[in-house]
Short mmCIF file of N, CA and C in Angstrom, two decimals:
data_model
loop_
_atom_site.label_atom_id
_atom_site.label_comp_id
_atom_site.label_asym_id
_atom_site.label_seq_id
_atom_site.Cartn_x
_atom_site.Cartn_y
_atom_site.Cartn_z
N MET A 1 176.82 -32.35 43.31
CA MET A 1 176.52 -33.27 44.39
C MET A 1 177.36 -32.97 45.62
N GLN A 2 178.59 -32.57 45.36
CA GLN A 2 179.50 -32.29 46.47
C GLN A 2 178.96 -31.17 47.37
N ASN A 3 178.36 -30.15 46.77
CA ASN A 3 177.79 -29.05 47.57
C ASN A 3 176.65 -29.54 48.46
N ALA A 4 175.82 -30.42 47.94
CA ALA A 4 174.73 -30.97 48.74
C ALA A 4 175.27 -31.78 49.92
N ILE A 5 176.32 -32.55 49.67
CA ILE A 5 176.92 -33.36 50.74
C ILE A 5 177.53 -32.46 51.82
N LEU A 6 178.21 -31.41 51.40
CA LEU A 6 178.80 -30.48 52.37
C LEU A 6 177.72 -29.80 53.22
N LYS A 7 176.65 -29.38 52.56
CA LYS A 7 175.54 -28.74 53.27
C LYS A 7 174.90 -29.73 54.24
N PHE A 8 174.70 -30.95 53.79
CA PHE A 8 174.10 -32.02 54.59
C PHE A 8 174.95 -32.26 55.85
N ASP A 9 176.23 -32.42 55.66
CA ASP A 9 177.15 -32.64 56.77
C ASP A 9 177.10 -31.48 57.76
N GLN A 10 177.06 -30.28 57.25
CA GLN A 10 176.99 -29.09 58.10
C GLN A 10 175.68 -29.07 58.90
N LEU A 11 174.57 -29.40 58.25
CA LEU A 11 173.28 -29.44 58.95
C LEU A 11 173.29 -30.44 60.11
N LEU A 12 173.89 -31.60 59.87
CA LEU A 12 173.97 -32.60 60.94
C LEU A 12 174.85 -32.11 62.07
N ASN A 13 176.02 -31.57 61.74
CA ASN A 13 176.95 -31.12 62.76
C ASN A 13 176.38 -29.97 63.59
N GLU A 14 175.70 -29.04 62.95
CA GLU A 14 175.16 -27.88 63.65
C GLU A 14 173.95 -28.21 64.52
N ASN A 15 173.21 -29.23 64.15
CA ASN A 15 171.92 -29.45 64.81
C ASN A 15 171.86 -30.66 65.73
N SER A 16 172.72 -31.64 65.55
CA SER A 16 172.65 -32.83 66.39
C SER A 16 172.93 -32.52 67.86
N ASN A 17 173.74 -31.52 68.13
CA ASN A 17 173.98 -31.13 69.52
C ASN A 17 172.97 -30.09 70.00
N TYR A 18 172.33 -29.41 69.06
CA TYR A 18 171.38 -28.36 69.41
C TYR A 18 170.00 -28.92 69.81
N PHE A 19 169.48 -29.86 69.05
CA PHE A 19 168.12 -30.34 69.30
C PHE A 19 167.87 -30.75 70.76
N PRO A 20 168.78 -31.51 71.39
CA PRO A 20 168.52 -31.92 72.78
C PRO A 20 168.53 -30.76 73.79
N THR A 21 169.00 -29.59 73.37
CA THR A 21 169.05 -28.46 74.30
C THR A 21 167.78 -27.62 74.27
N ILE A 22 166.88 -27.90 73.35
CA ILE A 22 165.64 -27.13 73.24
C ILE A 22 164.75 -27.47 74.44
N ASP A 23 164.18 -26.46 75.03
CA ASP A 23 163.28 -26.62 76.18
C ASP A 23 162.16 -27.61 75.81
N PRO A 24 161.90 -28.62 76.65
CA PRO A 24 160.85 -29.61 76.34
C PRO A 24 159.48 -29.00 76.09
N VAL A 25 159.16 -27.91 76.77
CA VAL A 25 157.87 -27.26 76.55
C VAL A 25 157.78 -26.74 75.12
N ILE A 26 158.87 -26.17 74.63
CA ILE A 26 158.91 -25.65 73.26
C ILE A 26 158.89 -26.81 72.26
N LEU A 27 159.61 -27.88 72.57
CA LEU A 27 159.65 -29.05 71.68
C LEU A 27 158.27 -29.68 71.49
N GLU A 28 157.47 -29.68 72.53
CA GLU A 28 156.19 -30.40 72.50
C GLU A 28 154.98 -29.51 72.21
N GLU A 29 155.20 -28.20 72.11
CA GLU A 29 154.09 -27.30 71.85
C GLU A 29 153.52 -27.54 70.46
N ARG A 30 152.18 -27.65 70.41
CA ARG A 30 151.49 -27.83 69.13
C ARG A 30 150.61 -26.63 68.85
N LYS A 31 150.63 -26.21 67.61
CA LYS A 31 149.68 -25.19 67.15
C LYS A 31 148.61 -25.93 66.36
N PRO A 32 147.39 -25.40 66.32
CA PRO A 32 146.30 -26.10 65.62
C PRO A 32 146.69 -26.50 64.20
N GLY A 33 146.53 -27.80 63.91
CA GLY A 33 146.81 -28.32 62.58
C GLY A 33 148.28 -28.45 62.23
N LYS A 34 149.16 -28.26 63.21
CA LYS A 34 150.61 -28.31 62.95
C LYS A 34 151.26 -29.35 63.86
N TRP A 35 152.39 -29.85 63.42
CA TRP A 35 153.19 -30.74 64.24
C TRP A 35 153.99 -29.93 65.26
N SER A 36 154.30 -30.56 66.37
CA SER A 36 155.24 -29.96 67.32
C SER A 36 156.64 -30.08 66.72
N LYS A 37 157.60 -29.39 67.32
CA LYS A 37 158.99 -29.48 66.86
C LYS A 37 159.50 -30.92 66.99
N LYS A 38 159.07 -31.60 68.03
CA LYS A 38 159.45 -33.00 68.23
C LYS A 38 158.88 -33.87 67.11
N GLU A 39 157.65 -33.60 66.72
CA GLU A 39 157.02 -34.36 65.63
C GLU A 39 157.67 -34.04 64.28
N VAL A 40 158.13 -32.81 64.10
CA VAL A 40 158.85 -32.46 62.88
C VAL A 40 160.14 -33.28 62.81
N LEU A 41 160.83 -33.40 63.95
CA LEU A 41 162.03 -34.24 63.98
C LEU A 41 161.66 -35.69 63.68
N GLY A 42 160.54 -36.15 64.20
CA GLY A 42 160.06 -37.50 63.88
C GLY A 42 159.79 -37.66 62.40
N HIS A 43 159.21 -36.64 61.79
CA HIS A 43 158.98 -36.67 60.34
C HIS A 43 160.31 -36.79 59.60
N LEU A 44 161.33 -36.09 60.08
CA LEU A 44 162.65 -36.20 59.46
C LEU A 44 163.24 -37.60 59.62
N ILE A 45 162.91 -38.26 60.71
CA ILE A 45 163.34 -39.66 60.90
C ILE A 45 162.64 -40.55 59.88
N ASP A 46 161.32 -40.38 59.74
CA ASP A 46 160.59 -41.17 58.74
C ASP A 46 161.12 -40.92 57.33
N SER A 47 161.41 -39.66 57.03
CA SER A 47 161.96 -39.31 55.73
C SER A 47 163.32 -39.98 55.52
N ALA A 48 164.15 -39.97 56.56
CA ALA A 48 165.46 -40.62 56.46
C ALA A 48 165.32 -42.11 56.22
N ILE A 49 164.40 -42.75 56.93
CA ILE A 49 164.20 -44.19 56.76
C ILE A 49 163.81 -44.49 55.31
N HIS A 50 162.84 -43.77 54.79
CA HIS A 50 162.36 -44.04 53.44
C HIS A 50 163.40 -43.70 52.38
N ASN A 51 164.12 -42.61 52.58
CA ASN A 51 165.13 -42.24 51.59
C ASN A 51 166.36 -43.12 51.66
N LEU A 52 166.70 -43.62 52.83
CA LEU A 52 167.80 -44.57 52.93
C LEU A 52 167.48 -45.81 52.09
N VAL A 53 166.26 -46.29 52.17
CA VAL A 53 165.83 -47.43 51.36
C VAL A 53 165.90 -47.07 49.88
N ARG A 54 165.38 -45.91 49.52
CA ARG A 54 165.38 -45.50 48.11
C ARG A 54 166.80 -45.39 47.57
N PHE A 55 167.67 -44.73 48.32
CA PHE A 55 169.04 -44.49 47.85
C PHE A 55 169.84 -45.77 47.72
N THR A 56 169.47 -46.80 48.46
CA THR A 56 170.18 -48.08 48.32
C THR A 56 169.49 -48.97 47.28
N GLU A 57 168.17 -49.07 47.35
CA GLU A 57 167.43 -49.93 46.43
C GLU A 57 167.68 -49.60 44.97
N ILE A 58 167.77 -48.34 44.66
CA ILE A 58 167.91 -47.92 43.26
C ILE A 58 169.14 -48.55 42.60
N ASN A 59 170.10 -48.97 43.41
CA ASN A 59 171.33 -49.56 42.88
C ASN A 59 171.18 -51.02 42.45
N TYR A 60 170.12 -51.70 42.91
CA TYR A 60 170.03 -53.12 42.57
C TYR A 60 168.67 -53.58 42.07
N VAL A 61 167.69 -52.70 41.98
CA VAL A 61 166.39 -53.11 41.45
C VAL A 61 166.30 -52.75 39.98
N ALA A 62 165.27 -53.26 39.33
CA ALA A 62 165.05 -52.98 37.91
C ALA A 62 164.89 -51.47 37.69
N LYS A 63 165.39 -51.00 36.57
CA LYS A 63 165.30 -49.59 36.22
C LYS A 63 164.21 -49.42 35.17
N PRO A 64 163.51 -48.33 35.09
CA PRO A 64 163.63 -47.22 36.02
C PRO A 64 163.02 -47.55 37.38
N TYR A 65 163.51 -46.89 38.39
CA TYR A 65 163.07 -47.09 39.77
C TYR A 65 161.73 -46.39 39.98
N ARG A 66 160.83 -47.07 40.66
CA ARG A 66 159.52 -46.47 40.98
C ARG A 66 159.53 -45.97 42.40
N HIS A 67 159.36 -44.67 42.54
CA HIS A 67 159.31 -43.99 43.83
C HIS A 67 157.99 -44.33 44.52
N ARG A 68 158.06 -44.82 45.75
CA ARG A 68 156.85 -45.14 46.51
C ARG A 68 156.64 -44.09 47.60
N PRO A 69 155.55 -43.34 47.51
CA PRO A 69 155.28 -42.35 48.56
C PRO A 69 154.86 -43.05 49.86
N TYR A 70 154.86 -42.30 50.95
CA TYR A 70 154.43 -42.84 52.24
C TYR A 70 153.53 -41.81 52.92
N ASN A 71 152.68 -42.28 53.83
CA ASN A 71 151.75 -41.40 54.51
C ASN A 71 152.44 -40.74 55.69
N GLN A 72 152.89 -39.52 55.49
CA GLN A 72 153.67 -38.80 56.49
C GLN A 72 152.91 -38.58 57.79
N ILE A 73 151.67 -38.18 57.71
CA ILE A 73 150.88 -37.87 58.92
C ILE A 73 150.64 -39.14 59.73
N ASP A 74 150.24 -40.21 59.08
CA ASP A 74 150.01 -41.47 59.80
C ASP A 74 151.29 -41.96 60.47
N LEU A 75 152.41 -41.86 59.78
CA LEU A 75 153.68 -42.33 60.37
C LEU A 75 154.06 -41.54 61.60
N VAL A 76 153.91 -40.23 61.55
CA VAL A 76 154.24 -39.41 62.73
C VAL A 76 153.35 -39.81 63.90
N ASN A 77 152.08 -40.04 63.63
CA ASN A 77 151.16 -40.45 64.70
C ASN A 77 151.45 -41.85 65.20
N LEU A 78 151.62 -42.80 64.28
CA LEU A 78 151.86 -44.19 64.68
C LEU A 78 153.17 -44.37 65.44
N ASN A 79 154.18 -43.61 65.08
CA ASN A 79 155.47 -43.72 65.76
C ASN A 79 155.53 -42.95 67.08
N GLN A 80 154.47 -42.21 67.38
CA GLN A 80 154.31 -41.53 68.67
C GLN A 80 155.52 -40.68 69.05
N TYR A 81 156.01 -39.92 68.09
CA TYR A 81 157.19 -39.09 68.33
C TYR A 81 156.97 -38.07 69.44
N GLN A 82 155.76 -37.61 69.60
CA GLN A 82 155.46 -36.60 70.63
C GLN A 82 155.80 -37.12 72.03
N THR A 83 155.72 -38.42 72.24
CA THR A 83 155.95 -38.99 73.58
C THR A 83 157.37 -39.51 73.77
N LYS A 84 158.19 -39.44 72.74
CA LYS A 84 159.55 -40.00 72.80
C LYS A 84 160.53 -39.01 73.43
N ASP A 85 161.57 -39.55 74.02
CA ASP A 85 162.65 -38.75 74.59
C ASP A 85 163.43 -38.08 73.46
N ILE A 86 163.73 -36.79 73.62
CA ILE A 86 164.42 -36.04 72.57
C ILE A 86 165.80 -36.62 72.27
N ASN A 87 166.48 -37.13 73.27
CA ASN A 87 167.81 -37.70 73.03
C ASN A 87 167.72 -38.95 72.16
N GLU A 88 166.70 -39.77 72.41
CA GLU A 88 166.48 -40.96 71.59
C GLU A 88 166.16 -40.58 70.15
N LEU A 89 165.27 -39.60 69.98
CA LEU A 89 164.91 -39.14 68.63
C LEU A 89 166.13 -38.57 67.91
N ASN A 90 166.89 -37.76 68.62
CA ASN A 90 168.06 -37.12 68.03
C ASN A 90 169.09 -38.17 67.59
N GLN A 91 169.32 -39.17 68.41
CA GLN A 91 170.30 -40.20 68.07
C GLN A 91 169.86 -41.00 66.85
N LEU A 92 168.58 -41.35 66.79
CA LEU A 92 168.06 -42.08 65.63
C LEU A 92 168.19 -41.23 64.36
N TRP A 93 167.79 -39.97 64.46
CA TRP A 93 167.88 -39.05 63.33
C TRP A 93 169.32 -38.94 62.84
N LEU A 94 170.24 -38.77 63.77
CA LEU A 94 171.65 -38.61 63.42
C LEU A 94 172.22 -39.89 62.79
N SER A 95 171.93 -41.04 63.38
CA SER A 95 172.46 -42.31 62.87
C SER A 95 171.98 -42.59 61.45
N LEU A 96 170.70 -42.42 61.21
CA LEU A 96 170.15 -42.65 59.88
C LEU A 96 170.79 -41.72 58.85
N ASN A 97 170.94 -40.46 59.22
CA ASN A 97 171.49 -39.50 58.27
C ASN A 97 172.99 -39.68 58.05
N LYS A 98 173.70 -40.16 59.04
CA LYS A 98 175.12 -40.48 58.82
C LYS A 98 175.25 -41.59 57.78
N GLN A 99 174.35 -42.56 57.82
CA GLN A 99 174.37 -43.63 56.82
C GLN A 99 174.02 -43.08 55.43
N ILE A 100 173.05 -42.18 55.38
CA ILE A 100 172.69 -41.58 54.09
C ILE A 100 173.87 -40.80 53.52
N ILE A 101 174.59 -40.07 54.35
CA ILE A 101 175.78 -39.35 53.86
C ILE A 101 176.81 -40.33 53.31
N ARG A 102 177.00 -41.46 53.99
CA ARG A 102 177.95 -42.46 53.48
C ARG A 102 177.56 -42.91 52.08
N ILE A 103 176.27 -43.16 51.88
CA ILE A 103 175.79 -43.59 50.57
C ILE A 103 175.98 -42.49 49.54
N MET A 104 175.63 -41.26 49.91
CA MET A 104 175.77 -40.14 48.98
C MET A 104 177.24 -39.94 48.56
N LYS A 105 178.15 -40.14 49.50
CA LYS A 105 179.57 -39.97 49.19
C LYS A 105 180.09 -41.08 48.29
N SER A 106 179.49 -42.25 48.35
CA SER A 106 180.00 -43.39 47.59
C SER A 106 179.32 -43.61 46.25
N VAL A 107 178.22 -42.91 45.99
CA VAL A 107 177.49 -43.12 44.75
C VAL A 107 178.31 -42.60 43.56
N ASP A 108 178.31 -43.36 42.48
CA ASP A 108 179.09 -42.93 41.32
C ASP A 108 178.24 -42.09 40.37
N GLU A 109 178.90 -41.46 39.43
CA GLU A 109 178.23 -40.55 38.49
C GLU A 109 177.13 -41.26 37.69
N GLU A 110 177.39 -42.48 37.31
CA GLU A 110 176.39 -43.23 36.54
C GLU A 110 175.10 -43.42 37.35
N ALA A 111 175.25 -43.78 38.61
CA ALA A 111 174.08 -44.00 39.46
C ALA A 111 173.31 -42.70 39.68
N LEU A 112 173.99 -41.56 39.73
CA LEU A 112 173.30 -40.28 39.93
C LEU A 112 172.34 -39.99 38.79
N ASP A 113 172.56 -40.60 37.64
CA ASP A 113 171.68 -40.41 36.48
C ASP A 113 170.54 -41.42 36.40
N TYR A 114 170.49 -42.39 37.33
CA TYR A 114 169.40 -43.37 37.31
C TYR A 114 168.06 -42.65 37.35
N LYS A 115 167.15 -43.10 36.52
CA LYS A 115 165.83 -42.48 36.42
C LYS A 115 164.90 -43.02 37.50
N ILE A 116 164.07 -42.10 38.01
CA ILE A 116 163.09 -42.42 39.04
C ILE A 116 161.74 -41.92 38.57
N ILE A 117 160.76 -42.81 38.59
CA ILE A 117 159.40 -42.44 38.19
C ILE A 117 158.59 -42.15 39.45
N LEU A 118 158.08 -40.93 39.54
CA LEU A 118 157.27 -40.53 40.69
C LEU A 118 155.83 -41.02 40.53
N SER A 119 155.05 -40.90 41.59
CA SER A 119 153.68 -41.41 41.56
C SER A 119 152.80 -40.70 40.52
N ASP A 120 153.17 -39.48 40.13
CA ASP A 120 152.42 -38.77 39.10
C ASP A 120 152.98 -39.03 37.69
N ASP A 121 153.88 -40.01 37.59
CA ASP A 121 154.53 -40.44 36.35
C ASP A 121 155.56 -39.46 35.81
N SER A 122 155.87 -38.41 36.56
CA SER A 122 156.98 -37.55 36.14
C SER A 122 158.29 -38.28 36.46
N VAL A 123 159.37 -37.85 35.81
CA VAL A 123 160.64 -38.54 35.92
C VAL A 123 161.71 -37.58 36.44
N ILE A 124 162.45 -38.05 37.45
CA ILE A 124 163.60 -37.32 37.99
C ILE A 124 164.78 -38.29 38.00
N ASP A 125 165.92 -37.83 38.47
CA ASP A 125 167.04 -38.75 38.61
C ASP A 125 167.49 -38.80 40.07
N LEU A 126 168.38 -39.72 40.36
CA LEU A 126 168.86 -39.90 41.74
C LEU A 126 169.54 -38.63 42.24
N ARG A 127 170.27 -37.95 41.40
CA ARG A 127 170.93 -36.70 41.78
C ARG A 127 169.90 -35.71 42.33
N PHE A 128 168.79 -35.54 41.61
CA PHE A 128 167.73 -34.63 42.06
C PHE A 128 167.15 -35.10 43.39
N LEU A 129 166.87 -36.39 43.50
CA LEU A 129 166.26 -36.91 44.72
C LEU A 129 167.17 -36.69 45.93
N MET A 130 168.45 -36.91 45.77
CA MET A 130 169.39 -36.71 46.88
C MET A 130 169.52 -35.23 47.25
N THR A 131 169.61 -34.38 46.25
CA THR A 131 169.70 -32.94 46.51
C THR A 131 168.43 -32.43 47.16
N ASP A 132 167.29 -32.90 46.67
CA ASP A 132 166.00 -32.52 47.24
C ASP A 132 165.87 -32.98 48.69
N TYR A 133 166.43 -34.14 49.00
CA TYR A 133 166.41 -34.64 50.38
C TYR A 133 167.11 -33.65 51.31
N VAL A 134 168.26 -33.16 50.90
CA VAL A 134 169.00 -32.20 51.72
C VAL A 134 168.22 -30.90 51.89
N GLU A 135 167.58 -30.44 50.83
CA GLU A 135 166.77 -29.22 50.90
C GLU A 135 165.57 -29.42 51.82
N HIS A 136 164.94 -30.58 51.75
CA HIS A 136 163.82 -30.93 52.62
C HIS A 136 164.27 -30.94 54.07
N LEU A 137 165.42 -31.53 54.32
CA LEU A 137 165.99 -31.58 55.66
C LEU A 137 166.22 -30.16 56.19
N GLU A 138 166.82 -29.33 55.38
CA GLU A 138 167.10 -27.95 55.81
C GLU A 138 165.81 -27.19 56.10
N HIS A 139 164.80 -27.36 55.26
CA HIS A 139 163.50 -26.70 55.47
C HIS A 139 162.93 -27.05 56.85
N HIS A 140 162.92 -28.32 57.17
CA HIS A 140 162.33 -28.73 58.45
C HIS A 140 163.23 -28.41 59.64
N ILE A 141 164.53 -28.42 59.46
CA ILE A 141 165.42 -27.98 60.54
C ILE A 141 165.13 -26.51 60.86
N ASN A 142 164.93 -25.71 59.84
CA ASN A 142 164.59 -24.30 60.07
C ASN A 142 163.29 -24.16 60.84
N GLN A 143 162.33 -25.04 60.60
CA GLN A 143 161.08 -25.04 61.37
C GLN A 143 161.36 -25.35 62.84
N ILE A 144 162.20 -26.30 63.09
CA ILE A 144 162.53 -26.68 64.47
C ILE A 144 163.28 -25.54 65.17
N ARG A 145 164.16 -24.89 64.46
CA ARG A 145 164.99 -23.84 65.06
C ARG A 145 164.23 -22.52 65.25
N SER A 146 163.12 -22.34 64.54
CA SER A 146 162.40 -21.04 64.62
C SER A 146 161.56 -20.93 65.89
#
Protein backbone atom coordinates (compact mmCIF):
# COMPACT_ATOMS: atom_id res chain seq x y z
CA MET A 1 0.00 0.00 0.00
CA GLN A 2 2.86 2.32 0.82
CA ASN A 3 4.15 2.14 -2.78
CA ALA A 4 0.75 3.12 -4.14
CA ILE A 5 0.59 6.09 -1.76
CA LEU A 6 4.07 7.25 -2.76
CA LYS A 7 3.21 6.96 -6.45
CA PHE A 8 -0.09 8.78 -5.88
CA ASP A 9 1.64 11.62 -4.05
CA GLN A 10 4.22 11.90 -6.81
CA LEU A 11 1.52 12.03 -9.51
CA LEU A 12 -0.23 14.88 -7.71
CA ASN A 13 2.98 16.82 -7.13
CA GLU A 14 4.22 16.43 -10.70
CA ASN A 15 0.95 17.27 -12.41
CA SER A 16 -0.96 19.80 -10.31
CA ASN A 17 1.38 22.57 -11.46
CA TYR A 18 1.66 21.19 -14.99
CA PHE A 19 -2.00 20.95 -16.04
CA PRO A 20 -2.68 24.72 -15.93
CA THR A 21 0.32 25.35 -18.21
CA ILE A 22 -1.06 23.29 -21.10
CA ASP A 23 -2.11 25.44 -24.07
CA PRO A 24 -5.93 25.88 -23.99
CA VAL A 25 -6.20 24.83 -27.64
CA ILE A 26 -4.50 21.52 -26.80
CA LEU A 27 -6.61 21.09 -23.65
CA GLU A 28 -9.88 21.51 -25.53
CA GLU A 29 -9.06 19.63 -28.73
CA ARG A 30 -11.35 16.68 -29.34
CA LYS A 31 -10.75 13.74 -31.61
CA PRO A 32 -13.78 11.84 -32.94
CA GLY A 33 -15.26 9.67 -30.20
CA LYS A 34 -12.68 10.80 -27.63
CA TRP A 35 -12.65 13.20 -24.72
CA SER A 36 -10.51 16.31 -24.76
CA LYS A 37 -7.66 16.53 -22.24
CA LYS A 38 -9.86 18.85 -20.18
CA GLU A 39 -12.65 16.26 -20.20
CA VAL A 40 -10.19 13.54 -19.17
CA LEU A 41 -9.29 15.71 -16.17
CA GLY A 42 -13.02 16.08 -15.52
CA HIS A 43 -13.36 12.30 -15.62
CA LEU A 44 -10.59 12.10 -13.02
CA ILE A 45 -12.59 14.52 -10.86
CA ASP A 46 -15.68 12.32 -11.16
CA SER A 47 -13.57 9.27 -10.34
CA ALA A 48 -12.13 11.04 -7.28
CA ILE A 49 -15.60 12.00 -6.06
CA HIS A 50 -16.92 8.46 -6.35
CA ASN A 51 -13.85 6.81 -4.90
CA LEU A 52 -13.68 9.25 -1.99
CA VAL A 53 -17.21 8.12 -1.09
CA ARG A 54 -16.28 4.45 -1.54
CA PHE A 55 -13.09 4.69 0.51
CA THR A 56 -14.94 6.32 3.40
CA GLU A 57 -18.27 4.47 3.23
CA ILE A 58 -16.66 1.06 3.37
CA ASN A 59 -15.59 1.83 6.94
CA TYR A 60 -19.10 2.23 8.33
CA VAL A 61 -21.62 0.41 6.11
CA ALA A 62 -22.63 -3.23 6.26
CA LYS A 63 -20.07 -5.67 4.88
CA PRO A 64 -19.46 -6.84 2.29
CA TYR A 65 -19.52 -3.45 0.57
CA ARG A 66 -21.38 -3.22 -2.73
CA HIS A 67 -19.52 -1.23 -5.37
CA ARG A 68 -21.86 1.09 -7.29
CA PRO A 69 -20.74 1.95 -10.82
CA TYR A 70 -21.45 5.36 -12.33
CA ASN A 71 -22.06 6.57 -15.88
CA GLN A 72 -18.73 8.14 -16.79
CA ILE A 73 -19.78 9.60 -20.15
CA ASP A 74 -22.96 11.21 -18.83
CA LEU A 75 -21.10 12.73 -15.88
CA VAL A 76 -18.42 14.30 -18.08
CA ASN A 77 -21.14 15.79 -20.27
CA LEU A 78 -23.43 16.91 -17.43
CA ASN A 79 -20.58 18.55 -15.52
CA GLN A 80 -19.58 20.47 -18.68
CA TYR A 81 -15.86 20.10 -18.03
CA GLN A 82 -15.06 21.24 -21.57
CA THR A 83 -16.31 24.75 -20.72
CA LYS A 84 -14.68 25.03 -17.28
CA ASP A 85 -11.56 27.03 -16.45
CA ILE A 86 -8.50 24.77 -16.21
CA ASN A 87 -7.40 26.35 -12.92
CA GLU A 88 -10.79 25.59 -11.36
CA LEU A 89 -10.68 21.99 -12.62
CA ASN A 90 -7.11 21.54 -11.44
CA GLN A 91 -7.87 22.86 -7.96
CA LEU A 92 -10.91 20.60 -7.56
CA TRP A 93 -8.94 17.58 -8.81
CA LEU A 94 -6.07 18.33 -6.44
CA SER A 95 -8.28 18.96 -3.39
CA LEU A 96 -10.27 15.76 -3.82
CA ASN A 97 -7.14 13.69 -4.30
CA LYS A 98 -5.39 15.22 -1.30
CA GLN A 99 -8.32 14.01 0.80
CA ILE A 100 -8.11 10.55 -0.77
CA ILE A 101 -4.41 10.38 0.11
CA ARG A 102 -5.26 11.30 3.72
CA ILE A 103 -7.72 8.42 3.85
CA MET A 104 -5.28 6.00 2.22
CA LYS A 105 -2.59 6.94 4.73
CA SER A 106 -4.91 6.43 7.70
CA VAL A 107 -6.58 3.16 6.69
CA ASP A 108 -5.57 0.22 8.84
CA GLU A 109 -4.57 -3.26 7.69
CA GLU A 110 -7.89 -4.77 8.69
CA ALA A 111 -9.84 -2.29 6.57
CA LEU A 112 -7.60 -3.00 3.55
CA ASP A 113 -8.99 -6.55 3.62
CA TYR A 114 -12.66 -5.45 3.57
CA LYS A 115 -14.46 -7.26 0.78
CA ILE A 116 -16.10 -5.38 -2.07
CA ILE A 117 -18.66 -6.94 -4.39
CA LEU A 118 -18.53 -5.54 -7.93
CA SER A 119 -21.55 -5.22 -10.22
CA ASP A 120 -20.60 -8.51 -11.94
CA ASP A 121 -20.57 -10.21 -8.49
CA SER A 122 -16.80 -10.67 -8.48
CA VAL A 123 -15.08 -9.86 -5.19
CA ILE A 124 -12.07 -7.62 -4.54
CA ASP A 125 -10.76 -5.94 -1.41
CA LEU A 126 -10.19 -2.31 -0.44
CA ARG A 127 -6.44 -2.70 -0.98
CA PHE A 128 -7.05 -3.65 -4.62
CA LEU A 129 -9.57 -0.84 -5.13
CA MET A 130 -7.18 1.79 -3.75
CA THR A 131 -4.22 0.50 -5.75
CA ASP A 132 -6.35 0.31 -8.88
CA TYR A 133 -7.46 3.92 -8.31
CA VAL A 134 -3.83 5.07 -8.43
CA GLU A 135 -3.19 3.04 -11.60
CA HIS A 136 -6.33 4.50 -13.19
CA LEU A 137 -5.17 7.99 -12.26
CA GLU A 138 -1.74 7.39 -13.78
CA HIS A 139 -3.25 6.00 -17.00
CA HIS A 140 -5.37 9.10 -17.55
CA ILE A 141 -2.60 11.51 -16.52
CA ASN A 142 -0.48 9.91 -19.25
CA GLN A 143 -3.30 10.62 -21.71
CA ILE A 144 -3.36 14.27 -20.68
CA ARG A 145 0.43 14.58 -20.90
CA SER A 146 0.72 12.89 -24.33
